Short mmCIF file of C-alpha atoms and ligand atoms in Angstrom, two decimals:
data_model
loop_
_atom_site.label_atom_id
_atom_site.label_comp_id
_atom_site.label_asym_id
_atom_site.label_seq_id
_atom_site.Cartn_x
_atom_site.Cartn_y
_atom_site.Cartn_z
CA MET A 1057 115.62 54.36 92.67
CA THR A 1058 117.38 57.36 94.20
CA GLN A 1059 121.12 57.38 94.36
CA GLN A 1060 122.74 57.83 97.80
CA PHE A 1061 126.00 59.75 97.64
CA GLU A 1062 128.72 58.98 100.13
CA LYS A 1063 129.54 61.68 102.70
CA VAL A 1064 133.09 62.96 102.52
CA ARG A 1065 134.58 63.70 105.93
CA ALA A 1066 137.53 65.85 107.01
CA LEU A 1067 140.91 64.17 107.38
CA THR A 1068 141.84 62.70 110.76
CA GLY A 1069 143.50 65.31 112.94
CA MET A 1070 142.33 68.21 110.76
CA LYS A 1071 139.58 70.25 112.36
CA ASP A 1072 136.94 72.56 111.00
CA ILE A 1073 136.69 75.81 112.92
CA LEU A 1074 132.96 76.47 112.93
CA PRO A 1075 131.13 79.82 113.07
CA HIS A 1076 130.42 79.57 116.81
CA GLU A 1077 134.13 78.96 117.47
CA SER A 1078 135.63 81.49 115.10
CA ALA A 1079 134.75 84.54 117.23
CA ALA A 1080 137.26 83.38 119.84
CA TRP A 1081 139.90 82.83 117.11
CA GLU A 1082 139.33 86.26 115.62
CA THR A 1083 139.40 88.00 118.98
CA LEU A 1084 142.62 86.20 119.87
CA GLU A 1085 144.17 87.07 116.50
CA ALA A 1086 143.27 90.74 116.96
CA ILE A 1087 144.80 90.81 120.46
CA VAL A 1088 147.91 89.07 119.13
CA ARG A 1089 148.35 91.53 116.24
CA ASP A 1090 148.08 94.49 118.65
CA TRP A 1091 150.53 92.88 121.03
CA LEU A 1092 153.05 92.19 118.24
CA ALA A 1093 152.71 95.71 116.84
CA SER A 1094 153.44 97.13 120.29
CA TYR A 1095 156.90 95.50 120.07
CA GLY A 1096 157.49 96.56 116.47
CA TYR A 1097 156.87 93.18 114.81
CA ARG A 1098 155.57 93.15 111.24
CA ASN A 1099 153.65 90.43 109.50
CA MET A 1100 155.05 88.32 106.68
CA ARG A 1101 153.27 85.54 104.83
CA THR A 1102 155.19 82.64 103.37
CA PRO A 1103 153.85 79.81 101.21
CA VAL A 1104 152.37 76.67 102.74
CA LEU A 1105 154.38 74.54 100.30
CA GLU A 1106 158.18 74.56 100.18
CA HIS A 1107 160.94 72.33 98.80
CA THR A 1108 161.35 69.32 101.08
CA ARG A 1109 165.09 69.94 101.35
CA LEU A 1110 164.45 73.28 103.10
CA PHE A 1111 162.97 71.48 106.11
CA ALA A 1112 165.30 68.47 105.93
CA ARG A 1113 168.31 70.78 106.13
CA GLY A 1114 166.72 73.43 108.39
CA ILE A 1115 165.02 71.30 111.03
CA GLY A 1116 167.49 68.40 110.75
CA GLU A 1117 167.41 64.99 109.03
CA VAL A 1118 167.42 63.07 112.32
CA THR A 1119 164.41 64.68 114.00
CA ASP A 1120 160.92 63.27 114.56
CA ILE A 1121 159.45 66.00 112.38
CA VAL A 1122 161.59 65.26 109.31
CA GLU A 1123 161.78 61.50 109.78
CA LYS A 1124 158.13 60.77 110.51
CA GLU A 1125 155.81 63.73 110.51
CA MET A 1126 156.05 65.66 107.26
CA TYR A 1127 153.36 65.75 104.59
CA SER A 1128 155.70 65.32 101.64
CA PHE A 1129 154.89 64.36 98.07
CA ARG A 1130 156.18 64.54 94.52
CA ASP A 1131 154.66 67.26 92.38
CA ALA A 1132 152.92 65.22 89.66
CA LEU A 1133 153.67 67.91 87.06
CA ASN A 1134 157.41 68.38 87.46
CA ASP A 1135 158.49 65.74 89.95
CA ASP A 1136 159.68 68.25 92.59
CA HIS A 1137 159.88 67.00 96.19
CA LEU A 1138 157.49 69.24 98.12
CA THR A 1139 156.43 69.49 101.77
CA MET A 1140 153.54 71.22 103.54
CA ARG A 1141 155.29 73.41 106.12
CA PRO A 1142 155.62 71.62 109.48
CA GLU A 1143 156.72 74.93 111.07
CA PHE A 1144 157.36 78.52 110.00
CA THR A 1145 160.97 79.24 110.94
CA ALA A 1146 162.72 77.56 108.00
CA GLY A 1147 160.41 79.24 105.46
CA MET A 1148 160.78 82.65 107.08
CA VAL A 1149 164.56 82.32 107.06
CA ARG A 1150 164.46 81.23 103.41
CA ALA A 1151 162.38 84.31 102.54
CA THR A 1152 164.72 86.56 104.54
CA ILE A 1153 167.70 85.29 102.57
CA GLU A 1154 165.91 85.24 99.21
CA HIS A 1155 164.76 88.86 99.53
CA ASN A 1156 167.90 90.06 101.26
CA LEU A 1157 165.88 91.48 104.15
CA LEU A 1158 168.88 91.82 106.44
CA TYR A 1159 170.98 93.90 104.04
CA ASP A 1160 170.75 97.14 106.02
CA ARG A 1161 169.08 96.32 109.32
CA PRO A 1162 167.76 93.53 111.52
CA GLN A 1163 164.12 92.47 111.20
CA ARG A 1164 161.35 91.70 113.65
CA VAL A 1165 158.73 89.61 111.85
CA TYR A 1166 155.87 87.22 112.52
CA CYS A 1167 153.65 84.72 110.71
CA MET A 1168 150.33 83.30 111.78
CA GLY A 1169 148.57 80.36 110.15
CA PRO A 1170 148.28 76.61 109.64
CA VAL A 1171 151.16 74.14 109.82
CA PHE A 1172 151.09 70.38 109.23
CA ARG A 1173 152.55 67.42 111.09
CA HIS A 1174 151.50 63.81 110.72
CA GLU A 1175 151.31 62.98 114.44
CA ARG A 1176 148.94 60.75 116.39
CA PRO A 1177 145.99 63.04 117.10
CA GLN A 1178 144.80 63.65 120.68
CA ARG A 1179 143.65 66.64 122.73
CA GLY A 1180 145.96 69.53 121.84
CA ARG A 1181 147.70 67.56 119.10
CA TYR A 1182 146.47 67.81 115.54
CA ARG A 1183 147.76 67.18 112.04
CA GLN A 1184 146.78 70.62 110.87
CA PHE A 1185 147.26 73.14 113.65
CA HIS A 1186 148.01 76.85 113.86
CA GLN A 1187 151.03 78.73 115.07
CA ILE A 1188 151.87 82.31 115.89
CA ASP A 1189 155.54 82.39 114.94
CA VAL A 1190 157.70 85.34 115.94
CA GLU A 1191 161.29 85.82 114.76
CA ALA A 1192 163.92 88.44 115.60
CA LEU A 1193 166.48 88.16 112.79
CA GLY A 1194 169.92 89.75 112.95
CA PHE A 1195 170.08 90.26 116.73
CA ALA A 1196 172.91 88.64 118.70
CA GLY A 1197 172.52 89.82 122.29
CA PRO A 1198 170.72 88.31 125.26
CA ASP A 1199 168.59 91.48 125.41
CA VAL A 1200 166.45 90.26 122.51
CA ASP A 1201 166.10 86.72 123.92
CA ALA A 1202 164.83 88.29 127.14
CA GLU A 1203 162.60 90.76 125.32
CA LEU A 1204 160.83 87.89 123.54
CA ILE A 1205 160.17 86.13 126.84
CA VAL A 1206 159.00 89.32 128.57
CA MET A 1207 156.76 89.94 125.59
CA LEU A 1208 155.18 86.49 126.01
CA ALA A 1209 154.59 87.14 129.70
CA ARG A 1210 152.72 90.29 128.68
CA LEU A 1211 150.47 88.30 126.34
CA TRP A 1212 149.65 85.74 129.03
CA LYS A 1213 148.77 88.61 131.37
CA ARG A 1214 146.63 90.34 128.74
CA LEU A 1215 144.73 87.07 128.23
CA GLY A 1216 144.40 86.43 131.96
CA LEU A 1217 146.06 83.01 131.66
CA GLN A 1218 146.65 81.06 134.82
CA ASP A 1219 149.15 78.33 135.63
CA ILE A 1220 151.64 78.85 132.85
CA ARG A 1221 155.31 78.59 133.72
CA LEU A 1222 158.62 79.15 131.99
CA GLU A 1223 161.36 76.57 131.55
CA LEU A 1224 164.75 77.72 130.37
CA ASN A 1225 168.02 76.15 129.28
CA SER A 1226 171.13 76.92 127.29
CA LEU A 1227 172.35 74.54 124.61
CA GLY A 1228 175.65 76.40 124.24
CA GLN A 1229 177.50 76.22 120.94
CA ALA A 1230 178.08 73.25 118.62
CA ASP A 1231 181.60 72.47 119.92
CA GLU A 1232 180.39 72.57 123.53
CA ARG A 1233 177.53 70.22 122.66
CA ALA A 1234 179.99 67.88 120.91
CA ALA A 1235 182.25 67.71 123.97
CA HIS A 1236 179.25 67.04 126.19
CA ARG A 1237 177.95 64.39 123.84
CA GLU A 1238 181.24 62.55 123.94
CA ALA A 1239 181.21 62.57 127.74
CA LEU A 1240 177.57 61.50 127.79
CA VAL A 1241 178.08 58.54 125.45
CA GLU A 1242 181.01 57.43 127.57
CA TYR A 1243 178.82 57.70 130.68
CA LEU A 1244 175.98 55.74 129.05
CA GLU A 1245 178.41 53.02 127.98
CA LYS A 1246 179.52 52.73 131.62
CA HIS A 1247 175.88 52.33 132.70
CA ILE A 1248 174.76 50.07 129.89
CA ASP A 1249 173.38 47.52 132.37
CA VAL A 1250 170.60 49.92 133.53
CA LEU A 1251 169.65 51.09 130.03
CA ASP A 1252 166.44 49.73 128.53
CA ASP A 1253 166.16 48.66 124.88
CA GLU A 1254 165.05 52.06 123.66
CA ALA A 1255 167.92 53.79 125.44
CA ARG A 1256 170.43 51.35 123.98
CA ARG A 1257 169.02 52.01 120.55
CA ARG A 1258 169.28 55.77 120.98
CA MET A 1259 172.53 56.15 122.92
CA TYR A 1260 174.63 56.79 119.81
CA THR A 1261 172.10 58.55 117.59
CA ASN A 1262 170.55 60.85 120.17
CA PRO A 1263 172.10 60.39 123.62
CA LEU A 1264 170.43 63.51 125.05
CA ARG A 1265 167.03 61.94 124.45
CA VAL A 1266 168.07 58.93 126.57
CA LEU A 1267 168.03 61.26 129.59
CA ASP A 1268 164.46 62.23 128.83
CA THR A 1269 163.29 58.79 129.98
CA LYS A 1270 160.23 58.02 132.08
CA ASN A 1271 161.63 54.62 133.12
CA PRO A 1272 161.95 54.70 136.96
CA ALA A 1273 164.88 52.27 136.85
CA MET A 1274 166.88 54.81 134.82
CA GLN A 1275 166.13 57.94 136.86
CA ASP A 1276 169.25 57.79 139.07
CA MET A 1277 171.43 57.22 136.04
CA ALA A 1278 169.76 60.16 134.22
CA ASN A 1279 170.02 62.49 137.21
CA ASN A 1280 173.74 61.89 137.61
CA ALA A 1281 174.66 62.09 133.92
CA PRO A 1282 177.07 64.81 132.76
CA ARG A 1283 175.15 68.04 132.24
CA LEU A 1284 175.50 70.08 129.09
CA PHE A 1285 175.44 73.16 131.27
CA ASP A 1286 178.77 72.18 132.82
CA PHE A 1287 180.36 72.11 129.36
CA LEU A 1288 179.44 75.67 128.44
CA GLY A 1289 182.33 78.07 127.86
CA ALA A 1290 182.58 81.59 129.25
CA GLU A 1291 180.79 83.28 126.34
CA SER A 1292 177.82 80.93 126.42
CA ARG A 1293 177.52 81.33 130.16
CA GLU A 1294 177.68 85.07 129.89
CA HIS A 1295 174.91 85.06 127.29
CA PHE A 1296 172.73 82.89 129.48
CA GLU A 1297 173.37 85.00 132.56
CA GLY A 1298 172.45 88.06 130.49
CA VAL A 1299 169.07 86.52 129.70
CA CYS A 1300 168.47 85.48 133.32
CA ALA A 1301 169.40 88.91 134.70
CA ARG A 1302 166.90 90.61 132.42
CA LEU A 1303 164.15 88.16 133.34
CA GLN A 1304 164.86 88.97 136.97
CA ASP A 1305 164.66 92.71 136.16
CA ALA A 1306 161.20 92.09 134.69
CA GLY A 1307 160.10 89.93 137.64
CA ILE A 1308 159.64 86.83 135.50
CA GLU A 1309 160.05 83.50 137.26
CA TYR A 1310 161.62 80.55 135.49
CA THR A 1311 162.87 77.06 136.13
CA LEU A 1312 166.20 75.97 134.81
CA ASN A 1313 165.57 72.69 133.01
CA PRO A 1314 168.86 71.11 131.91
CA ARG A 1315 166.92 68.43 130.00
CA LEU A 1316 165.10 70.91 127.79
CA VAL A 1317 166.55 70.20 124.34
CA ARG A 1318 163.62 70.93 121.93
CA GLY A 1319 162.74 68.78 118.93
CA LEU A 1320 164.45 70.76 116.16
CA ASP A 1321 168.18 70.76 115.44
CA TYR A 1322 168.78 74.43 114.67
CA TYR A 1323 169.00 75.74 118.23
CA ASN A 1324 172.01 77.05 120.12
CA LEU A 1325 172.37 79.01 123.39
CA THR A 1326 168.96 80.01 124.81
CA VAL A 1327 166.03 77.61 124.53
CA PHE A 1328 162.74 77.91 126.40
CA GLU A 1329 159.23 76.54 126.70
CA TRP A 1330 156.09 77.79 128.40
CA VAL A 1331 154.16 74.87 129.87
CA THR A 1332 150.95 74.29 131.79
CA ASP A 1333 149.35 71.37 133.61
CA ARG A 1334 145.89 72.41 132.50
CA LEU A 1335 145.96 70.87 129.02
CA GLY A 1336 146.54 67.21 129.77
CA ALA A 1337 149.45 65.51 128.03
CA GLN A 1338 150.08 68.31 125.51
CA GLY A 1339 151.02 71.05 127.94
CA THR A 1340 153.58 73.02 125.93
CA VAL A 1341 151.92 76.21 124.76
CA CYS A 1342 154.99 77.89 123.32
CA GLY A 1343 158.55 76.90 122.44
CA GLY A 1344 161.51 78.73 121.02
CA GLY A 1345 165.09 79.76 121.25
CA ARG A 1346 168.15 81.05 119.48
CA TYR A 1347 169.26 79.63 116.13
CA ASP A 1348 172.39 81.56 115.15
CA GLY A 1349 173.56 78.99 112.58
CA LEU A 1350 170.40 78.61 110.49
CA LEU A 1351 170.80 81.51 108.07
CA GLU A 1352 174.22 80.28 107.02
CA LEU A 1353 173.02 76.66 106.88
CA LEU A 1354 170.29 77.72 104.44
CA GLY A 1355 172.75 79.53 102.19
CA GLY A 1356 172.58 83.06 103.58
CA LYS A 1357 175.21 85.30 105.10
CA PRO A 1358 175.75 84.29 108.72
CA ALA A 1359 173.42 86.21 111.02
CA PRO A 1360 172.17 85.55 114.54
CA ALA A 1361 168.46 85.00 115.17
CA VAL A 1362 166.01 84.05 117.90
CA GLY A 1363 162.29 83.35 117.98
CA PHE A 1364 159.41 81.22 119.20
CA ALA A 1365 156.12 79.69 118.11
CA ILE A 1366 152.86 79.49 120.06
CA GLY A 1367 150.40 76.66 119.37
CA MET A 1368 147.12 78.49 118.85
CA GLU A 1369 144.79 75.57 119.64
CA ARG A 1370 146.55 75.07 122.97
CA LEU A 1371 146.55 78.80 123.71
CA LEU A 1372 142.81 79.02 122.98
CA ASP A 1373 142.07 75.99 125.13
CA LEU A 1374 143.95 77.55 128.05
CA TRP A 1375 142.42 80.98 127.43
CA GLN A 1376 138.93 79.52 127.45
CA GLN A 1377 139.65 77.98 130.83
CA SER A 1378 140.52 81.43 132.17
CA ASP A 1379 138.24 84.38 131.61
CA ALA A 1380 137.96 84.54 127.86
CA VAL A 1381 134.93 86.64 127.05
CA THR A 1382 134.11 86.61 123.37
CA ASP A 1383 131.11 88.00 121.64
CA THR A 1384 129.62 85.23 119.54
CA SER A 1385 126.71 87.29 118.25
CA GLU A 1386 126.04 87.38 114.51
CA CYS A 1387 124.99 91.04 114.49
CA ASP A 1388 123.98 94.09 116.55
CA VAL A 1389 120.66 94.71 114.83
CA TYR A 1390 118.24 92.18 113.33
CA VAL A 1391 115.55 93.58 111.03
CA VAL A 1392 112.24 91.71 110.78
CA HIS A 1393 109.68 92.67 108.17
CA GLN A 1394 106.46 91.64 106.50
CA GLY A 1395 105.56 92.06 102.87
CA ASP A 1396 107.62 92.79 99.79
CA ALA A 1397 107.64 96.59 100.17
CA ALA A 1398 108.68 96.33 103.83
CA GLN A 1399 111.52 93.95 102.89
CA ARG A 1400 112.85 96.48 100.38
CA ARG A 1401 112.62 99.32 102.90
CA ALA A 1402 114.36 97.10 105.49
CA ALA A 1403 117.24 96.42 103.07
CA LEU A 1404 117.75 100.16 102.52
CA LEU A 1405 117.56 100.94 106.23
CA ALA A 1406 120.14 98.22 106.92
CA GLU A 1407 122.56 99.89 104.49
CA THR A 1408 122.31 103.22 106.38
CA LEU A 1409 122.89 101.44 109.69
CA ARG A 1410 125.97 99.72 108.24
CA ASP A 1411 127.18 103.17 107.13
CA ALA A 1412 126.96 104.11 110.81
CA GLY A 1413 129.12 101.10 111.74
CA TYR A 1414 126.56 98.57 112.95
CA ARG A 1415 126.47 94.89 112.08
CA VAL A 1416 123.03 94.30 110.62
CA LEU A 1417 121.10 91.24 109.46
CA VAL A 1418 117.90 91.59 107.46
CA HIS A 1419 115.74 88.52 107.81
CA ALA A 1420 115.73 86.46 104.63
CA GLY A 1421 113.10 83.90 103.68
CA SER A 1422 109.37 84.39 103.99
CA THR A 1423 108.17 83.44 107.46
CA GLY A 1424 105.82 84.97 110.00
CA PHE A 1425 106.87 87.47 112.66
CA LYS A 1426 107.04 84.81 115.36
CA SER A 1427 109.71 82.71 113.75
CA GLN A 1428 111.53 85.85 112.59
CA PHE A 1429 111.74 86.96 116.24
CA LYS A 1430 113.06 83.54 117.20
CA ARG A 1431 115.85 83.96 114.65
CA ALA A 1432 116.47 87.53 115.86
CA ASP A 1433 116.89 86.27 119.38
CA ALA A 1434 119.15 83.39 118.35
CA SER A 1435 121.36 85.77 116.36
CA GLY A 1436 122.52 87.42 119.57
CA ALA A 1437 121.45 90.88 118.32
CA ALA A 1438 120.88 93.58 120.93
CA VAL A 1439 118.03 95.13 118.99
CA ALA A 1440 115.27 94.00 116.63
CA LEU A 1441 113.76 96.50 114.21
CA ILE A 1442 110.30 95.74 112.97
CA ILE A 1443 108.92 96.96 109.68
CA GLY A 1444 105.40 95.87 108.71
CA PRO A 1445 102.76 97.58 106.58
CA ASP A 1446 101.82 99.99 109.44
CA GLU A 1447 105.44 101.05 110.02
CA LEU A 1448 105.91 101.54 106.32
CA ALA A 1449 102.85 103.78 106.18
CA SER A 1450 103.93 105.88 109.18
CA GLY A 1451 107.64 106.07 108.21
CA GLN A 1452 108.61 104.75 111.63
CA ALA A 1453 110.11 101.43 112.63
CA ALA A 1454 109.43 99.68 115.88
CA MET A 1455 112.62 99.12 117.87
CA LYS A 1456 112.68 96.34 120.42
CA TRP A 1457 115.54 95.64 122.86
CA LEU A 1458 116.17 91.90 122.99
CA ARG A 1459 118.59 91.79 125.89
CA ARG A 1460 117.38 94.17 128.56
CA GLN A 1461 118.79 93.69 132.01
CA GLU A 1462 116.67 94.10 135.11
CA GLY A 1463 116.37 97.80 135.97
CA ASP A 1464 117.29 98.82 132.40
CA SER A 1465 115.93 102.34 131.81
CA ARG A 1466 115.51 101.83 128.05
CA PRO A 1467 111.94 101.29 126.92
CA GLN A 1468 111.17 97.71 125.90
CA GLN A 1469 109.82 98.92 122.60
CA GLU A 1470 109.45 102.30 120.91
CA SER A 1471 108.69 103.77 117.51
CA LEU A 1472 111.34 105.77 115.74
CA PRO A 1473 111.47 107.55 112.37
CA PHE A 1474 113.71 105.58 109.99
CA ASP A 1475 116.31 108.33 109.81
CA ALA A 1476 116.55 108.69 113.61
CA ILE A 1477 117.43 105.04 114.27
CA ALA A 1478 121.20 105.24 113.81
CA GLU A 1479 121.44 108.26 116.16
CA THR A 1480 119.29 106.59 118.80
CA LEU A 1481 121.33 103.40 118.66
CA LYS A 1482 124.48 105.45 119.20
CA THR A 1483 123.21 106.77 122.54
CA ARG A 1484 121.61 103.54 123.74
CA LEU A 1485 123.62 100.55 122.45
P1 LIG B 1882 157.67 73.53 118.16
O1 LIG B 1882 158.01 73.35 119.61
O2 LIG B 1882 157.83 72.38 117.27
O3 LIG B 1882 158.54 74.76 117.67
O4 LIG B 1882 156.17 74.05 118.04
C1 LIG B 1882 155.73 75.21 118.72
C2 LIG B 1882 154.39 74.99 119.36
O5 LIG B 1882 153.44 74.51 118.42
C3 LIG B 1882 154.37 73.94 120.45
O6 LIG B 1882 154.83 74.47 121.69
C4 LIG B 1882 152.89 73.59 120.53
O7 LIG B 1882 152.20 74.55 121.30
C5 LIG B 1882 152.46 73.71 119.09
N1 LIG B 1882 152.37 72.38 118.45
C6 LIG B 1882 153.37 71.60 118.00
N2 LIG B 1882 152.89 70.46 117.45
C7 LIG B 1882 151.54 70.53 117.55
C8 LIG B 1882 150.45 69.67 117.14
N3 LIG B 1882 150.68 68.53 116.50
N4 LIG B 1882 149.19 70.07 117.40
C9 LIG B 1882 148.95 71.25 118.03
N5 LIG B 1882 149.93 72.11 118.42
C10 LIG B 1882 151.20 71.75 118.18
C11 LIG B 1882 158.56 75.23 116.40
O8 LIG B 1882 157.74 74.96 115.55
C12 LIG B 1882 159.66 76.25 116.14
N6 LIG B 1882 159.58 76.66 114.73
C13 LIG B 1882 159.52 77.42 117.09
C14 LIG B 1882 160.55 78.49 116.86
C15 LIG B 1882 160.38 79.64 116.16
N7 LIG B 1882 161.82 78.46 117.27
C16 LIG B 1882 162.44 79.57 116.84
N8 LIG B 1882 161.58 80.27 116.18
#
């Protein structure tokens, strides 16, 4: 009797990125690194695991992320409360404080990698997903808020994205939000008869969220509620106008969305999101804003900061709907061969072609020429090199172009001395 082992599958909401998909990821990552470097941002890499209290304090105890979505557990060895990062900002701020990065100058930094939230999976929403997180630490002025937004517009343009729009709001400062909240609760109490159960439940814990309702019977009430914007003092207004003026300078359109509050507690002043209708229900590609209080809240010297994170799965989805052209080939040159001596010569030749910068695959496994050519074709290579006993004897390989276009002046197949192949490829590939 043979034993049948059970298949182990990936966790719900956690996706494998397979070889045919990874070319698009790598191309996107390369474009993103160039783009970030062109604005002077440098990479930092923080741990996936952090103390739970970092996120509880940083993101806020009464947020969906901290209340319901974190992968948290006790370290079995020392009983520490640990959490898989649900975002980058808190960890990056912790590292900035811990290594005193702001002691003599501000910092422009970014992280790229997986983050974890236990949400209900659907298109564009996963439990392990990837973010490009960009933070400008130690900058107070609206110039940097605007620069981040202009920078994002440049990336969208570079990627040829269509139908992505900017929503903008200002959350003012804590005292302004408190005054607004008081007025809002009073207003909700006056309109208690139109509030549904959920709104009644939330009106004291998170009154702003009550306004974010889809209930048609509550729309009039929500539209006429006191607006946070009207509670902003002169300084907050000036900051916001500074951002808007610079966006106008750069020709960037935006919509003022007074209901944009974001799902994390650390924000003040500028908040923004880039959204699209092309991704179904999960249309927010990027979100961010200013968080001037977070460094102090996490035990550092007070310092202003602003940043954003892009959801990479959503960005890729949108990019692939535009004109993303990615090369999914495995190699440039595929070497087919017959016989042991030819295989060894092929391996050596491949090394010299790699020296010249080509991506080369030497066929492995003993099969006939026909199936080797099939593999060569499937690899996406531009060229197949053929080394059989005759080629070995003459010191010349046969070179065959696999992807000739109509009217291509290159010969379909030609013989070339082994040491002339790299040069010939340079002029013809
Ligand atoms: P966030 O809005 O929570 O902000 O996430 C940023 C982006 O991550 C979202 O706009 C979305 O594209 C993507 N995202 C969020 N949840 C999921 C999910 N479950 N599956 C796939 N993609 C998702 C932050 O994380 C802040 N740390 C951004 C920030 C940086 N603010 C200042 N600096």
